[in-house]
Amino acid sequence: MTKTAMSTVDKALGLLRHFSVQSPELGLSELSRLAGYDKTTTLRCLTALERNGFVEQDAQSRKYRLGLAPINLAQIREQSFPVQSVIKRYLDELADALGETAHATLITGDALITAAISEPDRALRVYVDPSAELPAHATASGIAITAFSSKDKQDAVVNRQDHAAFTKHTPQNAGALKKLLAECRATGVSHAHGTFEDDVIGTAAPIFGPAGTPIGAIAVAAVSMRMTPDLQNRIDQALRIAAQAITRDLGGTLPGPDQPLKETLG
Amino acid sequence: MTKTAMSTVDKALGLLRHFSVQSPELGLSELSRLAGYDKTTTLRCLTALERNGFVEQDAQSRKYRLGLAPINLAQIREQSFPVQSVIKRYLDELADALGETAHATLITGDALITAAISEPDRALRVYVDPSAELPAHATASGIAITAFSSKDKQDAVVNRQDHAAFTKHTPQNAGALKKLLAECRATGVSHAHGTFEDDVIGTAAPIFGPAGTPIGAIAVAAVSMRMTPDLQNRIDQALRIAAQAITRDLGGTLPGPDQPLKETLG
């Protein structure tokens, strides 16, 4: 097998990322355009994905959608190494106690994915899209994960030249980002005031793996007009406690003494 | 991209099938042996799968396990085209009402996968392994799906020369299988008395897609020593009703008048 051959696996798996809650069905031309592959390559990838249950093709429209194989793999993963179910319990408690949407982001391969969401039982609530990629510079979860990552990873986020502006509040320069990262390291939580979506205040706390490095973050996405200093304090405190408990439940360890988090959380 | 190149996608996705609840972590050599690929190919597939979050490698043991990407894809699929959550509601009701384990099997690509399981709230219950492949000839679900499939697919199941014997009750000849298929077509449910696992009685009913062909089956796996004629009747009836409701909820249609199911269920 040549190196060129191998990259077809990346191509096929990459196609799956284009399906979202907003665009759950995509045609061959659309997928080919989105992925930047020629149609022949796209079709061959899709055929292999379909054979293995990762996509389905609608008999009428001929469009593709995600298949059922991931549902089965997710079950096997969860029965062997529960992560989503462990986190979901805490998110349910957070959403219930705080009355705002709680969600979890995990680092997997090269990407940040939404692993679980829990919405509060009230009419006005923040909708978190599980297919949305959370940009590191514009979201509380991204800042929380980056703040405790290696210096190299921090620099990569801080020094990017093309920080996309999602709202007029999205931090766009290195100085503003450095300040956010330092604040998160000092307090154990990060805050995002309408930096990704208008009228949403995000608060996040990092979750750590066995090596004491971040494996993800849990966050609360609150309706900004409901926010009060008291609610923000309660969110901060609840997230710190839940993130620490999740880290422990998943067999992780808090970062070493060179990182100030232990004192902050302890 | 050549034809040979494409098959690497199948190879990579095929590797994922070797992870099970019993063997959640596998080393490179083990995977290479199980899959029948050379180590170089296996490693290249694993590296691409890891890059995309489909497997993770343990930092200490160097073994691989399923990653988190499927959890995210499963969420997106469920939010766009809910199947698991629709079926799960009915399974919960079945497990609760009947006091036995209910589970659902769906056809995806070339395989039958377990899409959802609901266990009753009592100490002695049948454990259904989500990673186990349900053989068509030896399980109630397999018989229910096959009974309403095309003549070709039925013949392929009936006329196989190597029907594996899972227990001493596994049907092994074409005559016995034909009888089971005919019974299921006549009654809308299939029964498996210890044919896959000793001491378990399986009952299953097919679920149909938009084209009126089976897309899967729901089943009840009961502890055989608890079975009574009355309980079996209740299971049969509850499964028929639930399977029909799921077919309707998922936008499917019952098979046409050439198939006797409509009268049976109607």
XYZ file of C-alpha atoms in Angstrom:
532
model
C 0.000 0.000 0.000
C 1.436 3.312 -1.012
C 1.300 6.554 0.861
C -1.082 7.972 -1.737
C -3.360 5.017 -1.205
C -3.515 5.701 2.511
C -4.695 9.218 2.166
C -7.928 7.869 0.689
C -8.884 6.737 4.200
C -8.464 10.320 5.394
C -10.454 11.506 2.397
C -13.309 9.104 3.075
C -13.445 9.887 6.797
C -13.139 13.595 6.013
C -16.311 13.404 3.904
C -18.265 12.482 7.025
C -17.472 15.864 8.585
C -19.534 17.683 5.981
C -22.808 16.262 7.236
C -24.323 18.534 9.842
C -27.634 19.135 11.539
C -28.184 22.019 9.079
C -27.127 19.980 6.048
C -27.947 16.391 6.942
C -28.319 15.298 3.307
C -25.777 16.037 0.619
C -25.602 15.074 -3.017
C -22.534 13.803 -4.831
C -21.741 17.137 -6.519
C -22.226 19.066 -3.303
C -19.955 16.721 -1.340
C -17.393 16.752 -4.106
C -17.373 20.561 -4.037
C -17.315 20.848 -0.224
C -14.476 18.346 0.117
C -12.532 19.557 -2.885
C -12.211 16.065 -4.407
C -13.102 15.167 -7.953
C -16.406 13.363 -8.410
C -14.861 9.968 -9.132
C -12.880 10.028 -5.910
C -15.883 11.281 -3.962
C -18.128 8.567 -5.355
C -15.608 5.823 -4.601
C -15.234 7.072 -1.030
C -19.020 7.238 -0.626
C -19.471 3.727 -2.003
C -17.003 2.325 0.517
C -18.590 4.343 3.336
C -22.031 3.087 2.320
C -20.857 -0.533 2.149
C -19.710 -0.171 5.747
C -22.824 1.597 7.030
C -21.220 5.042 7.540
C -23.488 6.718 4.993
C -26.853 5.845 3.462
C -28.185 6.953 0.122
C -31.794 8.024 -0.177
C -33.489 5.852 -2.793
C -35.486 8.767 -4.211
C -33.300 11.861 -3.952
C -29.982 9.970 -4.381
C -28.571 12.204 -1.643
C -26.373 10.808 1.090
C -26.768 11.061 4.849
C -24.887 9.640 7.819
C -25.495 5.908 8.353
C -26.054 3.762 11.406
C -22.602 2.207 11.881
C -21.441 5.096 14.130
C -24.396 4.447 16.460
C -23.223 0.896 16.998
C -19.537 1.862 17.416
C -20.563 4.554 19.904
C -22.422 1.933 21.961
C -19.444 -0.447 21.992
C -17.062 2.373 22.946
C -19.376 3.520 25.726
C -19.810 0.016 27.150
C -16.035 -0.540 27.206
C -14.755 2.957 28.087
C -17.668 5.096 29.169
C -17.020 8.773 28.582
C -20.206 10.248 27.166
C -22.435 8.663 29.806
C -20.087 9.766 32.629
C -20.061 13.352 31.362
C -23.779 13.404 30.515
C -24.747 12.780 34.148
C -22.863 15.894 35.234
C -24.233 17.966 32.353
C -27.791 17.005 33.287
C -27.132 18.184 36.835
C -25.592 21.446 35.611
C -28.464 22.209 33.209
C -30.953 21.388 35.911
C -29.291 23.411 38.679
C -28.361 26.420 36.542
C -31.269 26.518 34.109
C -28.936 26.920 31.118
C -27.583 24.594 28.418
C -24.546 22.507 29.400
C -22.305 20.810 26.844
C -19.027 18.926 26.587
C -16.286 19.186 23.994
C -13.611 16.522 23.617
C -10.381 16.474 21.662
C -10.399 13.565 19.229
C -7.712 13.153 16.617
C -7.166 16.592 15.117
C -10.597 17.968 15.991
C -12.761 19.172 18.856
C -16.100 17.367 18.896
C -19.251 17.843 20.911
C -19.629 14.701 23.021
C -22.814 15.505 24.928
C -25.398 18.255 25.404
C -27.961 18.790 28.113
C -30.648 21.434 27.745
C -32.580 23.010 30.612
C -36.306 22.462 30.859
C -37.407 25.966 29.914
C -38.644 27.562 26.717
C -35.802 29.993 26.073
C -32.527 28.083 25.968
C -29.312 28.126 23.980
C -29.225 25.506 21.232
C -25.793 23.911 20.858
C -25.284 22.335 17.458
C -23.389 19.032 17.822
C -22.044 19.413 14.291
C -20.600 22.906 14.816
C -16.835 23.111 15.197
C -15.943 25.238 18.184
C -13.116 27.611 17.216
C -10.361 27.781 19.858
C -10.125 31.586 19.881
C -13.847 32.385 19.936
C -15.388 30.011 22.462
C -15.071 29.472 26.200
C -14.386 25.762 25.593
C -11.607 26.551 23.116
C -9.972 28.999 25.524
C -10.248 26.551 28.462
C -8.581 23.758 26.497
C -5.908 26.013 24.996
C -5.069 27.654 28.350
C -3.809 24.355 29.755
C -2.251 23.016 26.550
C 1.450 23.085 25.683
C 3.131 26.426 24.982
C 3.307 25.463 21.290
C -0.423 24.876 21.040
C -1.140 28.117 22.868
C 1.138 30.031 20.520
C -0.551 28.468 17.516
C -3.932 29.770 18.686
C -2.654 33.180 19.815
C -0.496 33.925 16.788
C -2.840 32.852 13.986
C -3.160 35.636 11.478
C -6.704 34.843 10.435
C -8.851 34.793 13.549
C -12.356 34.582 12.122
C -14.781 37.150 13.525
C -18.032 35.387 14.432
C -19.510 38.452 16.164
C -18.238 41.949 16.777
C -16.978 40.695 20.163
C -14.762 37.876 18.856
C -11.208 38.493 20.141
C -8.997 39.074 17.149
C -5.579 40.026 18.413
C -2.846 38.193 20.283
C -3.025 40.517 23.295
C -6.707 39.933 23.947
C -6.289 36.160 23.574
C -3.264 36.023 25.902
C -5.306 37.828 28.535
C -8.183 35.337 28.212
C -5.801 32.378 28.501
C -4.080 33.867 31.574
C -7.430 34.537 33.232
C -8.503 30.954 32.658
C -5.234 29.601 34.087
C -5.674 31.793 37.150
C -9.325 30.977 37.824
C -9.849 27.529 36.303
C -12.702 28.796 34.113
C -12.935 30.805 30.902
C -15.613 33.275 29.854
C -16.836 34.205 26.380
C -19.210 37.132 26.185
C -20.948 36.875 22.850
C -17.679 36.047 21.085
C -19.098 33.125 19.071
C -22.831 33.818 19.090
C -24.531 37.052 19.996
C -26.586 36.992 23.172
C -24.838 33.900 24.524
C -22.400 33.912 27.431
C -20.185 30.851 27.517
C -18.293 29.617 30.562
C -16.019 26.578 30.404
C -13.669 24.486 32.534
C -11.075 21.998 31.284
C -11.154 18.215 31.779
C -7.795 16.457 32.087
C -6.533 13.053 30.969
C -4.132 10.673 32.730
C -1.114 12.760 31.654
C -2.511 15.935 33.212
C -3.121 17.520 29.808
C -6.566 18.673 28.663
C -8.750 16.111 26.901
C -11.663 18.519 26.565
C -13.884 20.946 28.420
C -17.351 21.232 29.828
C -19.251 24.459 29.357
C -22.451 26.286 30.126
C -23.979 28.384 27.330
C -26.268 30.897 29.000
C -28.811 33.332 27.560
C -26.995 36.640 28.116
C -30.064 38.621 29.161
C -30.609 36.215 32.051
C -27.031 36.560 33.322
C -26.409 38.148 36.729
C -23.197 38.332 38.768
C -24.691 35.787 41.137
C -25.587 33.350 38.343
C -22.105 33.757 36.824
C -20.553 32.884 40.188
C -22.741 29.837 40.505
C -21.873 28.731 36.957
C -18.129 29.199 37.600
C -18.233 27.248 40.824
C -20.455 24.447 39.493
C -18.253 24.010 36.407
C -15.046 23.860 38.453
C -16.496 21.172 40.694
C -18.019 19.163 37.832
C -14.862 19.357 35.678
C -12.758 18.120 38.583
C -15.199 15.278 39.266
C -15.267 14.251 35.586
C -11.453 14.319 35.431
C -11.379 11.998 38.437
C -14.151 9.703 37.129
C -12.364 9.310 33.791
C -9.078 8.427 35.494
C -7.425 11.747 34.689
C -5.118 13.825 36.854
C -5.050 17.561 37.409
C -1.991 19.326 35.967
C 1.218 19.475 38.023
C 2.377 22.247 40.371
C 3.788 24.336 37.500
C 0.193 24.907 36.532
C -1.789 26.952 39.058
C -5.030 25.025 38.577
C -4.628 22.729 41.554
C -4.629 25.578 44.040
C -7.480 27.266 42.224
C -9.626 24.174 42.264
C -8.366 22.714 45.540
C -7.388 6.959 -7.469
C -7.119 3.296 -8.380
C -9.431 0.497 -7.407
C -6.755 -0.958 -5.139
C -6.449 2.384 -3.387
C -10.173 2.416 -2.639
C -10.177 -0.884 -0.895
C -8.007 0.675 1.805
C -11.111 2.548 2.969
C -12.883 -0.782 3.374
C -9.823 -2.164 5.133
C -9.659 0.732 7.560
C -13.376 0.662 8.330
C -13.251 -3.128 8.587
C -10.650 -2.830 11.368
C -13.242 -1.068 13.523
C -15.423 -4.202 13.555
C -12.833 -6.119 15.556
C -13.308 -3.990 18.655
C -15.944 -5.494 20.895
C -17.158 -5.252 24.455
C -15.126 -8.406 25.187
C -12.015 -7.144 23.392
C -12.196 -3.367 23.643
C -8.422 -2.902 23.315
C -6.339 -4.522 20.627
C -2.657 -4.284 19.792
C -1.211 -3.829 16.330
C -0.208 -7.500 15.932
C -3.554 -8.709 17.189
C -5.479 -6.444 14.819
C -3.219 -7.382 11.960
C -3.861 -11.067 12.645
C -7.635 -10.655 13.140
C -8.031 -8.612 9.969
C -5.605 -10.641 7.889
C -3.631 -7.569 6.743
C 0.112 -7.195 6.982
C 1.373 -5.009 9.815
C 2.360 -2.081 7.609
C -1.123 -1.871 6.106
C -2.732 -2.273 9.522
C -0.583 0.470 11.034
C -1.303 2.878 8.190
C -5.032 2.265 8.514
C -4.845 2.754 12.285
C -2.891 5.988 11.914
C -5.534 7.423 9.586
C -8.320 6.221 11.868
C -6.577 7.783 14.871
C -6.036 11.091 13.057
C -9.780 11.219 12.467
C -10.819 10.210 15.986
C -12.109 6.718 15.113
C -9.528 4.963 17.297
C -7.358 6.067 20.207
C -4.054 4.591 21.253
C -3.338 4.048 24.936
C -0.175 5.951 25.829
C 1.077 3.179 28.122
C -0.011 -0.118 26.595
C 0.158 1.135 22.957
C -3.092 -0.764 22.367
C -5.897 0.735 20.327
C -9.539 1.243 21.253
C -12.513 2.863 19.567
C -12.343 6.673 19.553
C -14.895 9.397 20.104
C -15.674 10.450 16.517
C -18.504 7.870 16.211
C -20.181 9.386 19.286
C -20.337 12.753 17.560
C -21.505 11.308 14.220
C -24.180 9.311 16.031
C -25.470 12.523 17.637
C -25.617 14.367 14.312
C -27.368 11.454 12.626
C -29.887 11.199 15.471
C -30.655 14.915 15.452
C -31.228 14.870 11.681
C -32.822 11.454 11.181
C -33.737 10.011 14.536
C -33.847 6.234 14.511
C -32.185 5.042 17.684
C -34.158 7.403 19.927
C -37.451 6.487 18.211
C -36.796 2.775 18.640
C -35.389 3.135 22.168
C -38.666 4.551 23.469
C -40.522 1.436 22.321
C -37.839 -0.896 23.659
C -38.028 0.760 27.076
C -41.777 0.168 27.099
C -41.351 -3.458 26.018
C -38.677 -4.195 28.648
C -40.789 -2.534 31.293
C -44.071 -4.227 30.375
C -42.618 -7.697 29.730
C -39.794 -7.793 32.280
C -37.326 -9.090 29.679
C -34.538 -7.538 27.591
C -35.643 -5.798 24.393
C -33.238 -4.952 21.565
C -33.207 -3.678 18.006
C -31.153 -4.832 15.037
C -30.772 -2.731 11.909
C -29.367 -3.536 8.493
C -26.542 -1.147 7.686
C -24.347 -1.634 4.659
C -23.510 -5.338 4.553
C -24.054 -5.979 8.243
C -26.690 -6.292 10.947
C -25.917 -4.022 13.883
C -27.459 -3.636 17.301
C -28.949 -0.127 17.378
C -30.439 -0.079 20.879
C -30.931 -2.271 23.940
C -33.253 -1.898 26.890
C -32.886 -4.117 29.940
C -35.630 -4.808 32.481
C -35.175 -3.660 36.048
C -34.651 -7.074 37.626
C -31.594 -9.003 38.711
C -31.804 -11.919 36.276
C -31.914 -10.596 32.736
C -30.494 -11.506 29.346
C -27.405 -9.474 28.427
C -27.331 -8.531 24.750
C -23.841 -7.690 23.530
C -23.975 -4.705 21.131
C -20.802 -5.923 19.428
C -22.104 -9.444 18.730
C -23.112 -10.160 15.151
C -26.504 -11.823 15.058
C -26.372 -14.730 12.589
C -29.408 -14.833 10.279
C -30.065 -18.565 10.724
C -29.674 -18.763 14.500
C -31.517 -15.746 15.914
C -35.122 -14.597 15.991
C -34.045 -11.207 14.573
C -32.189 -12.839 11.691
C -35.182 -15.029 10.834
C -37.618 -12.072 11.038
C -35.517 -9.981 8.663
C -34.838 -12.853 6.269
C -38.483 -13.963 6.168
C -39.541 -10.690 4.526
C -36.437 -10.215 2.361
C -36.183 -11.016 -1.345
C -36.284 -14.639 -2.475
C -32.558 -14.411 -3.286
C -31.644 -13.322 0.212
C -33.837 -16.016 1.716
C -32.215 -18.659 -0.458
C -28.758 -17.442 0.522
C -29.587 -17.974 4.201
C -31.425 -21.252 3.704
C -28.926 -22.875 1.347
C -25.656 -21.995 3.066
C -23.588 -25.107 3.570
C -21.893 -23.980 6.770
C -24.599 -23.033 9.246
C -22.629 -22.527 12.447
C -24.016 -24.406 15.458
C -24.112 -22.037 18.418
C -26.052 -24.454 20.617
C -27.414 -27.936 20.081
C -30.713 -26.295 19.077
C -29.339 -24.142 16.232
C -31.243 -25.049 13.042
C -28.764 -26.506 10.597
C -30.687 -27.689 7.607
C -32.660 -26.012 4.855
C -35.926 -27.694 5.826
C -35.891 -26.432 9.407
C -35.002 -22.913 8.269
C -37.716 -22.816 5.601
C -40.253 -23.787 8.241
C -39.098 -20.973 10.577
C -39.281 -18.423 7.749
C -42.770 -19.566 6.720
C -43.986 -19.390 10.321
C -42.688 -15.852 10.652
C -44.369 -14.771 7.409
C -47.635 -16.291 8.616
C -47.597 -14.816 12.121
C -45.455 -11.653 11.818
C -43.096 -12.847 14.559
C -40.239 -15.355 14.737
C -39.192 -17.533 17.650
C -35.772 -18.882 18.562
C -35.664 -21.404 21.385
C -32.089 -21.480 22.607
C -30.749 -21.510 19.050
C -28.098 -18.819 19.642
C -27.641 -18.920 23.413
C -28.781 -21.642 25.769
C -31.549 -20.691 28.166
C -32.645 -17.714 26.084
C -35.866 -17.560 24.079
C -35.821 -14.914 21.387
C -38.884 -13.436 19.711
C -38.604 -10.862 16.929
C -40.725 -8.809 14.540
C -39.513 -7.010 11.396
C -39.387 -3.232 10.872
C -39.938 -1.981 7.334
C -38.499 0.925 5.345
C -40.203 3.194 2.811
C -39.946 0.524 0.102
C -41.774 -2.071 2.221
C -38.613 -4.135 2.660
C -37.138 -4.946 6.089
C -34.672 -2.454 7.532
C -34.266 -4.411 10.754
C -36.104 -6.090 13.582
C -36.990 -5.577 17.210
C -36.737 -8.503 19.569
C -37.275 -9.652 23.116
C -34.637 -11.954 24.612
C -36.291 -13.745 27.513
C -34.889 -15.978 30.239
C -36.240 -19.366 29.118
C -37.084 -20.631 32.611
C -39.454 -17.697 33.078
C -41.311 -18.353 29.821
C -44.965 -19.369 29.942
C -47.500 -19.675 27.095
C -49.175 -16.519 28.420
C -45.919 -14.522 28.492
C -45.054 -15.738 24.972
C -48.436 -14.502 23.728
C -47.922 -11.140 25.366
C -44.421 -10.857 23.870
C -45.707 -11.768 20.384
C -48.525 -9.271 20.560
C -46.432 -6.449 22.049
C -43.694 -6.928 19.425
C -46.177 -6.891 16.525
C -47.704 -3.649 17.760
C -44.343 -1.995 18.519
C -42.785 -3.059 15.197
C -45.744 -1.642 13.311
C -45.569 1.620 15.266
C -41.813 1.947 14.670
C -42.270 1.265 10.945
C -44.857 4.061 10.855
C -42.766 6.471 12.980
C -39.734 5.957 10.739
C -41.760 6.636 7.596
C -41.758 3.015 6.477
C -44.561 1.042 4.884
C -45.729 -2.477 5.556
C -45.096 -4.917 2.701
C -47.633 -5.180 -0.105
C -50.543 -7.615 -0.435
C -48.321 -10.356 -1.848
C -46.893 -10.607 1.634
C -49.353 -11.815 4.247
C -48.058 -9.522 7.025
C -50.677 -6.814 6.612
C -53.533 -9.143 7.445
C -51.569 -10.680 10.273
C -50.790 -7.330 11.829
C -53.995 -5.543 10.813
